[in-house]
Amino acid sequence: MVEKVVQSIFQYRRKFCHHGARILFPEADRLEKTKQLLMEADVDPTLYPPQLSLFQFKNLCNVYRKMCDEDPDLFAYNYREELKKKKESKFKRTDKDYYFLS
């Protein structure tokens, strides 16, 4: 869990830490969950990832663990899988499309 939180936060190393925290959550409730995570962990969303202390990362991990305990599907969520599914559905061809492209 620590690895997932730290990797997500550092995914956008040169952007504010709230950008990386967003990818921990599904798109449907991303903004509210990100806000909840940062507020409960007492982390300023306008800090850059390298500016965060170990204590702040510990708080983020503890709050994220608590959120995962409340919603077990949250831990299994993978941002990249969501992007992959979006991309596949965007480019999925129907039989009709294939007929005209042949």
Coordinates of C-alpha atoms in Angstrom, one line a residue:
M1 CA 0.0 0.0 0.0
V2 CA 2.9 2.4 0.8
E3 CA 4.4 1.7 -2.6
K4 CA 1.1 2.4 -4.4
V5 CA 0.6 5.7 -2.5
V6 CA 4.2 6.9 -3.0
Q7 CA 4.3 5.9 -6.7
S8 CA 1.0 7.7 -7.4
I9 CA 2.1 10.9 -5.7
F10 CA 5.4 10.9 -7.5
Q11 CA 3.7 10.0 -10.9
Y12 CA 3.5 13.8 -11.4
R13 CA 6.7 14.8 -9.8
R14 CA 6.7 18.4 -11.2
K15 CA 3.0 19.1 -10.4
F16 CA 1.2 19.7 -7.2
C17 CA 0.8 16.5 -5.1
H18 CA -3.0 16.5 -5.5
H19 CA -2.5 15.5 -9.2
G20 CA -0.8 12.3 -8.1
A21 CA -3.3 11.6 -5.3
R22 CA -6.1 11.8 -7.8
I23 CA -5.0 8.6 -9.6
L24 CA -5.6 6.6 -6.4
F25 CA -9.3 6.9 -7.0
P26 CA -11.9 5.9 -9.7
E27 CA -13.0 8.7 -11.9
A28 CA -16.6 8.7 -10.5
D29 CA -15.7 10.1 -7.1
R30 CA -12.1 11.2 -7.8
L31 CA -12.3 14.8 -6.7
E32 CA -14.1 14.3 -3.4
K33 CA -12.0 11.3 -2.4
T34 CA -8.8 13.2 -3.2
K35 CA -9.9 16.2 -1.2
Q36 CA -10.8 13.9 1.7
L37 CA -7.5 12.1 1.6
L38 CA -5.4 15.3 1.6
M39 CA -7.6 17.0 4.3
E40 CA -7.5 14.0 6.7
A41 CA -3.8 13.5 6.2
D42 CA -3.2 17.2 6.8
V43 CA -1.3 17.7 3.5
D44 CA -1.2 20.9 1.6
P45 CA -2.4 20.0 -1.9
T46 CA -0.2 22.8 -3.4
L47 CA 3.1 21.1 -2.3
Y48 CA 5.2 19.3 -4.9
P49 CA 5.9 15.6 -4.2
P50 CA 9.6 16.1 -3.2
Q51 CA 8.5 18.7 -0.6
L52 CA 6.5 16.2 1.3
S53 CA 8.0 14.8 4.5
L54 CA 8.0 11.2 5.6
F55 CA 5.5 12.1 8.3
Q56 CA 3.1 13.4 5.6
F57 CA 3.6 10.3 3.5
K58 CA 2.8 8.2 6.6
N59 CA -0.4 10.2 7.1
L60 CA -1.4 9.8 3.5
C61 CA -0.8 6.0 3.7
N62 CA -2.8 5.7 7.0
V63 CA -5.7 7.7 5.6
Y64 CA -5.7 5.8 2.3
R65 CA -5.6 2.5 4.3
K66 CA -8.6 3.7 6.3
M67 CA -10.4 4.6 3.1
C68 CA -9.6 1.1 1.6
D69 CA -11.0 -0.5 4.8
E70 CA -14.2 1.4 4.2
D71 CA -14.3 0.5 0.5
P72 CA -12.4 -2.8 -0.2
D73 CA -12.7 -2.3 -4.0
L74 CA -10.6 0.9 -3.7
F75 CA -7.3 -1.0 -3.0
A76 CA -7.8 -3.1 -6.1
Y77 CA -8.4 0.0 -8.3
N78 CA -5.8 0.6 -11.0
Y79 CA -5.7 3.9 -12.8
R80 CA -3.9 2.4 -15.8
E81 CA -6.5 -0.2 -16.2
E82 CA -9.2 2.5 -16.3
L83 CA -7.3 4.3 -19.0
K84 CA -6.8 1.1 -21.0
K85 CA -10.5 0.4 -20.9
K86 CA -11.4 3.9 -22.0
K87 CA -8.9 3.7 -24.9
E88 CA -10.2 0.3 -26.0
S89 CA -13.9 1.4 -25.9
K90 CA -13.0 4.6 -27.8
F91 CA -11.4 2.7 -30.7
K92 CA -13.6 -0.4 -30.7
R93 CA -15.0 -0.9 -34.2
T94 CA -18.4 -2.2 -34.9
D95 CA -19.2 -4.6 -37.7
K96 CA -20.6 -1.7 -39.7
D97 CA -17.4 0.3 -39.4
Y98 CA -15.3 -2.7 -40.4
Y99 CA -17.4 -3.2 -43.5
F100 CA -16.9 0.3 -44.7
L101 CA -13.2 0.2 -44.0
S102 CA -12.6 -3.0 -46.0

